[in-house]
Amino acid sequence: MSADNSFPPLLRLILRTFCHVEWYEVHELAAIAKSPDVDFDVAQFKRELMQAMESPRISVEEIHKLTSEEFETEDEARQWLKSVYDKVFGTPRRTK
């Protein structure tokens, strides 16, 4: 994802809501994602997060705008996205 492409709306909402540095609630997100009463499409969120992690370009600036996390490189941002995925869904399966 290049700097001029934004993350999909659901991914943006979840990163802003649960992954901001001032109120990092990824364990709560994991519990909600497993709940039968979840009020968002968990499969869609999982797909969007996986696509972001696997994208050849990650917008470090957009992640910063959404979460206030600071990364020096796209690889650092990718590793952070993977850590969010791991905490919410477990270790990702390879799609290739």
Coordinates of N, CA, C and O in Angstrom, one line a residue:
M1 N 0.9 -1.2 0.0 CA 0.0 0.0 0.0 C 0.9 1.2 0.0 O 1.7 1.4 0.9
S2 N 0.8 2.0 -1.0 CA 1.6 3.2 -1.0 C 0.9 4.3 -0.2 O -0.2 4.2 0.3
A3 N 1.6 5.4 0.0 CA 1.1 6.4 0.9 C -0.1 7.0 0.3 O -0.9 7.6 1.1
D4 N -0.4 6.9 -1.0 CA -1.6 7.5 -1.5 C -2.8 6.5 -1.5 O -3.9 6.9 -1.9
N5 N -2.6 5.3 -1.1 CA -3.6 4.3 -1.0 C -3.9 4.2 0.5 O -3.0 4.0 1.3
S6 N -5.2 4.2 0.9 CA -5.5 4.1 2.3 C -6.0 2.7 2.6 O -6.3 1.9 1.7
F7 N -5.8 2.3 3.8 CA -6.3 1.0 4.3 C -7.9 1.0 4.1 O -8.5 2.1 4.1
P8 N -8.5 -0.2 4.0 CA -9.9 -0.2 3.9 C -10.6 0.3 5.2 O -10.0 0.3 6.2
P9 N -11.8 0.8 5.1 CA -12.5 1.4 6.2 C -12.5 0.6 7.5 O -12.3 1.1 8.6
L10 N -12.8 -0.7 7.4 CA -12.9 -1.6 8.6 C -11.5 -1.7 9.2 O -11.4 -1.5 10.5
L11 N -10.5 -1.9 8.5 CA -9.2 -2.0 9.0 C -8.8 -0.6 9.7 O -8.2 -0.6 10.8
R12 N -9.1 0.5 9.0 CA -8.8 1.8 9.6 C -9.5 1.9 11.0 O -8.9 2.4 11.9
L13 N -10.8 1.6 11.0 CA -11.6 1.7 12.2 C -11.0 0.9 13.3 O -10.8 1.4 14.5
I14 N -10.7 -0.3 13.1 CA -10.2 -1.2 14.1 C -8.8 -0.8 14.6 O -8.5 -0.8 15.8
L15 N -7.9 -0.4 13.7 CA -6.6 0.1 14.1 C -6.7 1.3 15.0 O -6.1 1.4 16.0
R16 N -7.6 2.2 14.6 CA -7.8 3.5 15.4 C -8.4 3.2 16.7 O -8.0 3.8 17.7
T17 N -9.3 2.3 16.8 CA -10.1 2.0 18.0 C -9.3 1.1 19.0 O -9.4 1.4 20.2
F18 N -8.6 0.1 18.5 CA -8.0 -0.8 19.4 C -6.5 -0.8 19.5 O -5.9 -1.4 20.4
C19 N -5.8 -0.1 18.5 CA -4.4 -0.2 18.4 C -3.6 1.1 18.6 O -2.5 1.3 18.3
H20 N -4.3 2.1 19.1 CA -3.7 3.4 19.3 C -2.7 3.3 20.5 O -3.0 2.6 21.5
V21 N -1.6 4.0 20.5 CA -0.6 3.8 21.5 C -1.1 4.3 22.9 O -0.7 3.7 23.9
E22 N -2.1 5.1 22.9 CA -2.6 5.6 24.2 C -3.7 4.7 24.8 O -4.0 4.8 26.0
W23 N -4.3 3.8 24.0 CA -5.3 2.9 24.5 C -5.2 1.6 23.8 O -6.2 1.1 23.2
Y24 N -4.0 1.0 23.8 CA -3.8 -0.2 23.1 C -4.6 -1.4 23.7 O -4.3 -1.7 24.8
E25 N -5.6 -1.9 23.0 CA -6.5 -2.9 23.6 C -6.6 -4.1 22.6 O -7.7 -4.6 22.4
V26 N -5.4 -4.6 22.2 CA -5.5 -5.7 21.3 C -6.0 -7.0 21.9 O -6.7 -7.8 21.3
H27 N -5.7 -7.2 23.2 CA -6.3 -8.4 23.8 C -7.8 -8.3 23.9 O -8.5 -9.3 23.8
E28 N -8.3 -7.1 24.1 CA -9.8 -6.9 24.1 C -10.3 -7.2 22.7 O -11.3 -7.8 22.5
L29 N -9.6 -6.7 21.7 CA -10.0 -7.0 20.3 C -10.0 -8.5 20.1 O -11.0 -9.0 19.4
A30 N -9.0 -9.2 20.5 CA -9.0 -10.7 20.3 C -10.2 -11.3 21.0 O -10.9 -12.2 20.4
A31 N -10.6 -10.9 22.2 CA -11.8 -11.4 22.9 C -13.1 -11.1 22.1 O -13.9 -12.0 21.9
I32 N -13.2 -9.9 21.6 CA -14.3 -9.5 20.9 C -14.4 -10.3 19.6 O -15.5 -10.7 19.2
A33 N -13.3 -10.5 18.9 CA -13.3 -11.2 17.6 C -13.8 -12.6 17.8 O -14.3 -13.2 16.8
K34 N -13.6 -13.2 19.0 CA -14.0 -14.6 19.2 C -15.5 -14.6 19.8 O -16.0 -15.7 19.9
S35 N -16.0 -13.5 20.1 CA -17.4 -13.4 20.7 C -18.5 -13.7 19.7 O -18.4 -13.2 18.6
P36 N -19.5 -14.4 20.1 CA -20.6 -14.5 19.1 C -21.4 -13.2 18.9 O -22.1 -13.1 17.9
D37 N -21.2 -12.3 19.8 CA -21.9 -11.0 19.7 C -21.1 -9.9 19.0 O -21.4 -8.7 19.1
V38 N -20.0 -10.3 18.3 CA -19.2 -9.3 17.6 C -20.0 -8.5 16.6 O -20.9 -9.0 16.0
D39 N -19.8 -7.1 16.6 CA -20.6 -6.3 15.7 C -19.8 -5.8 14.5 O -20.1 -4.8 13.9
F40 N -18.8 -6.5 14.1 CA -18.1 -6.2 12.8 C -17.8 -7.6 12.1 O -17.8 -8.6 12.8
D41 N -17.5 -7.5 10.9 CA -17.2 -8.7 10.1 C -15.8 -9.2 10.4 O -14.8 -8.6 9.8
V42 N -15.6 -10.2 11.2 CA -14.3 -10.6 11.7 C -13.5 -11.2 10.5 O -12.3 -10.9 10.3
A43 N -14.2 -12.0 9.6 CA -13.5 -12.5 8.5 C -13.0 -11.4 7.5 O -11.9 -11.5 7.0
Q44 N -13.8 -10.4 7.4 CA -13.3 -9.3 6.5 C -12.1 -8.6 7.2 O -11.1 -8.2 6.5
F45 N -12.2 -8.3 8.5 CA -11.1 -7.7 9.2 C -9.8 -8.6 9.0 O -8.7 -8.0 8.7
K46 N -9.9 -9.9 9.2 CA -8.8 -10.8 9.1 C -8.2 -10.7 7.7 O -7.0 -10.6 7.5
R47 N -9.0 -10.7 6.6 CA -8.6 -10.6 5.3 C -7.8 -9.3 5.0 O -6.8 -9.2 4.4
E48 N -8.4 -8.2 5.5 CA -7.8 -6.9 5.3 C -6.5 -6.7 6.0 O -5.5 -6.2 5.5
L49 N -6.4 -7.3 7.2 CA -5.2 -7.2 8.0 C -4.1 -8.1 7.3 O -2.9 -7.6 7.1
M50 N -4.5 -9.3 6.8 CA -3.5 -10.1 6.1 C -3.1 -9.4 4.8 O -1.9 -9.5 4.5
Q51 N -4.0 -8.8 4.1 CA -3.6 -8.1 2.8 C -2.6 -7.0 3.1 O -1.7 -6.8 2.4
A52 N -2.9 -6.3 4.2 CA -2.0 -5.2 4.6 C -0.6 -5.7 4.9 O 0.4 -5.1 4.5
M53 N -0.5 -6.8 5.6 CA 0.8 -7.4 6.0 C 1.5 -7.9 4.8 O 2.7 -7.8 4.7
E54 N 0.8 -8.4 3.8 CA 1.4 -9.0 2.7 C 1.7 -8.0 1.5 O 2.3 -8.4 0.5
S55 N 1.2 -6.8 1.7 CA 1.3 -5.8 0.6 C 2.8 -5.5 0.5 O 3.5 -5.4 1.4
P56 N 3.2 -5.3 -0.8 CA 4.6 -4.9 -1.0 C 5.0 -3.5 -0.5 O 6.1 -3.2 -0.2
R57 N 3.9 -2.7 -0.3 CA 4.1 -1.3 0.2 C 3.1 -1.1 1.4 O 2.0 -1.4 1.2
I58 N 3.6 -0.6 2.5 CA 2.8 -0.3 3.6 C 2.9 1.2 3.9 O 4.1 1.7 4.0
S59 N 1.8 1.9 4.1 CA 1.9 3.3 4.4 C 2.2 3.5 5.9 O 1.3 3.4 6.8
V60 N 3.5 3.7 6.2 CA 3.9 4.0 7.5 C 3.2 5.3 8.1 O 2.8 5.3 9.2
E61 N 3.0 6.2 7.2 CA 2.3 7.5 7.5 C 0.9 7.2 8.0 O 0.4 7.8 8.9
E62 N 0.2 6.4 7.2 CA -1.2 6.1 7.6 C -1.3 5.4 8.9 O -2.2 5.7 9.7
I63 N -0.5 4.4 9.1 CA -0.5 3.7 10.4 C -0.2 4.7 11.6 O -0.9 4.7 12.6
H64 N 0.7 5.6 11.3 CA 1.0 6.7 12.3 C -0.3 7.5 12.6 O -0.6 7.8 13.7
K65 N -0.9 8.0 11.5 CA -2.1 8.8 11.7 C -3.2 8.1 12.5 O -3.9 8.7 13.3
L66 N -3.3 6.8 12.3 CA -4.4 6.0 12.9 C -4.0 5.6 14.4 O -4.9 5.6 15.2
T67 N -2.8 5.3 14.6 CA -2.4 4.7 15.9 C -1.4 5.5 16.7 O -1.1 5.2 17.9
S68 N -0.8 6.5 16.1 CA 0.4 7.3 16.7 C 1.6 6.4 16.9 O 2.6 6.8 17.5
E69 N 1.6 5.2 16.3 CA 2.8 4.4 16.3 C 3.8 5.0 15.4 O 3.4 5.5 14.3
E70 N 5.1 4.9 15.7 CA 6.1 5.5 14.8 C 7.0 4.4 14.3 O 7.5 3.6 15.1
F71 N 7.2 4.3 13.0 CA 8.1 3.3 12.4 C 9.1 4.0 11.5 O 8.8 4.9 10.8
E72 N 10.3 3.5 11.5 CA 11.3 4.0 10.6 C 11.2 3.4 9.2 O 11.6 4.1 8.2
T73 N 10.7 2.2 9.1 CA 10.7 1.5 7.8 C 9.3 0.8 7.6 O 8.6 0.5 8.6
E74 N 9.1 0.4 6.4 CA 7.9 -0.4 6.1 C 8.0 -1.8 6.8 O 7.0 -2.3 7.2
D75 N 9.2 -2.3 6.9 CA 9.4 -3.6 7.5 C 9.0 -3.6 9.0 O 8.4 -4.5 9.5
E76 N 9.4 -2.5 9.7 CA 9.0 -2.4 11.1 C 7.4 -2.3 11.2 O 6.8 -2.9 12.1
A77 N 6.8 -1.6 10.3 CA 5.3 -1.5 10.3 C 4.7 -2.8 10.0 O 3.7 -3.2 10.6
R78 N 5.3 -3.6 9.0 CA 4.8 -4.9 8.7 C 4.9 -5.8 9.9 O 4.0 -6.6 10.2
Q79 N 6.0 -5.8 10.6 CA 6.2 -6.6 11.8 C 5.2 -6.3 12.9 O 4.7 -7.1 13.6
W80 N 4.9 -5.0 13.0 CA 3.9 -4.6 14.0 C 2.5 -5.1 13.6 O 1.8 -5.6 14.4
L81 N 2.1 -5.0 12.3 CA 0.9 -5.5 11.9 C 0.8 -7.0 12.1 O -0.2 -7.5 12.5
K82 N 1.9 -7.7 11.9 CA 1.9 -9.2 12.1 C 1.7 -9.5 13.6 O 1.1 -10.4 14.0
S83 N 2.3 -8.6 14.5 CA 2.1 -8.8 15.9 C 0.7 -8.6 16.3 O 0.2 -9.4 17.2
V84 N 0.0 -7.7 15.7 CA -1.4 -7.5 16.0 C -2.2 -8.7 15.5 O -3.0 -9.3 16.3
Y85 N -1.9 -9.2 14.3 CA -2.6 -10.4 13.8 C -2.3 -11.6 14.7 O -3.3 -12.3 15.1
D86 N -1.1 -11.8 15.1 CA -0.8 -12.9 16.0 C -1.6 -12.8 17.3 O -2.1 -13.9 17.8
K87 N -1.7 -11.6 17.9 CA -2.4 -11.5 19.1 C -3.9 -11.7 19.0 O -4.6 -12.2 19.9
V88 N -4.4 -11.4 17.8 CA -5.9 -11.5 17.6 C -6.3 -12.9 17.1 O -7.2 -13.5 17.6
F89 N -5.5 -13.4 16.1 CA -5.9 -14.6 15.4 C -4.9 -15.8 15.6 O -5.2 -16.9 15.1
G90 N -3.8 -15.6 16.2 CA -2.7 -16.6 16.2 C -1.8 -16.4 15.1 O -2.0 -15.5 14.3
T91 N -0.8 -17.3 14.9 CA 0.2 -17.1 13.8 C -0.5 -17.3 12.5 O -1.3 -18.2 12.3
P92 N -0.2 -16.3 11.6 CA -0.9 -16.4 10.3 C -0.4 -17.5 9.4 O 0.8 -17.9 9.5
R93 N -1.3 -18.1 8.7 CA -0.9 -19.1 7.7 C -0.4 -18.5 6.5 O -0.8 -17.4 6.1
R94 N 0.6 -19.1 5.8 CA 1.1 -18.6 4.6 C 0.0 -18.7 3.5 O -0.6 -19.8 3.4
T95 N -0.2 -17.7 2.7 CA -1.2 -17.7 1.7 C -0.6 -18.1 0.3 O -1.3 -18.2 -0.6
K96 N 0.7 -18.1 0.2 CA 1.4 -18.4 -1.0 C 2.0 -19.8 -1.0 O 2.3 -20.3 0.0

